mmCIF file of C-alpha atoms in Angstrom:
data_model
loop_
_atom_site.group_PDB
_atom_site.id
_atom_site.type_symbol
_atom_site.label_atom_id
_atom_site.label_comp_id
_atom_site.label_asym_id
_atom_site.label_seq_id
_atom_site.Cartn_x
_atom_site.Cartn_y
_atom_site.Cartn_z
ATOM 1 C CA UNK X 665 3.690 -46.382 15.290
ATOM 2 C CA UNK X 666 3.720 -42.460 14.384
ATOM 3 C CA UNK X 667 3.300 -43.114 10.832
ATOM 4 C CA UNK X 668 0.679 -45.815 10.558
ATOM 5 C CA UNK X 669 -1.446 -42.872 12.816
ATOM 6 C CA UNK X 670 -0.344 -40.238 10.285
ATOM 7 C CA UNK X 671 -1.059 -42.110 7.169
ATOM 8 C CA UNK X 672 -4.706 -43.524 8.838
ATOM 9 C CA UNK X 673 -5.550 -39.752 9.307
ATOM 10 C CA UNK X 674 -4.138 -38.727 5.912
ATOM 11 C CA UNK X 675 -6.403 -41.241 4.635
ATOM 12 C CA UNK X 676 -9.585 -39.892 6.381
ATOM 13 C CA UNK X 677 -8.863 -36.702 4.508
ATOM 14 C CA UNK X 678 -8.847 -38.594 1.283
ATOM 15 C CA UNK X 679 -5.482 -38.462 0.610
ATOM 16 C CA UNK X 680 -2.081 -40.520 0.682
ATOM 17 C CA UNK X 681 1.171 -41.113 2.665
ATOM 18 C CA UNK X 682 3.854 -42.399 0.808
ATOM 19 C CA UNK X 683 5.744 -45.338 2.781
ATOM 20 C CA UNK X 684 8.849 -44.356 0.721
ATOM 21 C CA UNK X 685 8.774 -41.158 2.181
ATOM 22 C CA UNK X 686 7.886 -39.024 -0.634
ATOM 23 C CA UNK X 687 5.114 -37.264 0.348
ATOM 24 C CA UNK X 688 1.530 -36.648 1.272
ATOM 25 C CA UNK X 689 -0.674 -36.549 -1.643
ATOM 26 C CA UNK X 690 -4.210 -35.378 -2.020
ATOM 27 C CA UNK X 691 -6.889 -36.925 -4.023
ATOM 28 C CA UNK X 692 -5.867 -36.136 -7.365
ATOM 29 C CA UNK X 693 -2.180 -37.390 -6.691
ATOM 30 C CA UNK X 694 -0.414 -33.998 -6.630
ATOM 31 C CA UNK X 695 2.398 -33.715 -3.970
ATOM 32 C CA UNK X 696 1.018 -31.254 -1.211
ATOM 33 C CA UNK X 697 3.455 -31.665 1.373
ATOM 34 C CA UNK X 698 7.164 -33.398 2.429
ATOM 35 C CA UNK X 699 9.973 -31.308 2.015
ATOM 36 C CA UNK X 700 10.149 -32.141 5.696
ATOM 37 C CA UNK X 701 7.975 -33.681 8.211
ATOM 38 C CA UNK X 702 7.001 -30.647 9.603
ATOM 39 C CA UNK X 703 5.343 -30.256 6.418
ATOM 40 C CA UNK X 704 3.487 -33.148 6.927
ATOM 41 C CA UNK X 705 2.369 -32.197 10.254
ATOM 42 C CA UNK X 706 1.428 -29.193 9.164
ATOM 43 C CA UNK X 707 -0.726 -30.189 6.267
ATOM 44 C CA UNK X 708 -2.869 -32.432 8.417
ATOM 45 C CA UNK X 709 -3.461 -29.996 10.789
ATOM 46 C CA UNK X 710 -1.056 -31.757 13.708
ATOM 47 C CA UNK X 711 1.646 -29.789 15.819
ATOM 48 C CA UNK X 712 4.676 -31.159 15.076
ATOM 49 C CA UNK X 713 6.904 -33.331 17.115
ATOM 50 C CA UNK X 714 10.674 -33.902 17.416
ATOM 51 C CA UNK X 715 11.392 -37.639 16.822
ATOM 52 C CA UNK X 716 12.041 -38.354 20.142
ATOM 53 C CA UNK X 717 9.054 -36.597 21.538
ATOM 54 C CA UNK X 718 6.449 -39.386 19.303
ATOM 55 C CA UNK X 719 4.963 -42.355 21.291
#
């Protein structure tokens, strides 16, 4: 699933993927991205994809 990779690579960076859909978080807890997901894409350094374009 998209977010189990997304949270496995968030982890690698140290940080944290809220399952409740609150955010990424870095090391020291602080919110660094999730207004949207493109946010999250974008602060791990992915392109972002459209729902329906995720395997």
């Amino acid at each position: 699933e998209n977010n189990i990779r997304l949270a496995s690579l968030a982890k690698r960076k140290g940080w944290r993927l809220a399952a409740s859909g609150d955010g990424l978080f870095n090391e020291n807890g602080q919110r660094i991205a999730g207004d949207s997901e493109e946010s999250i894409y974008k602060a791990l350094g992915l392109p972002f994809q459209a729902p329906w374009e995720r395997s």
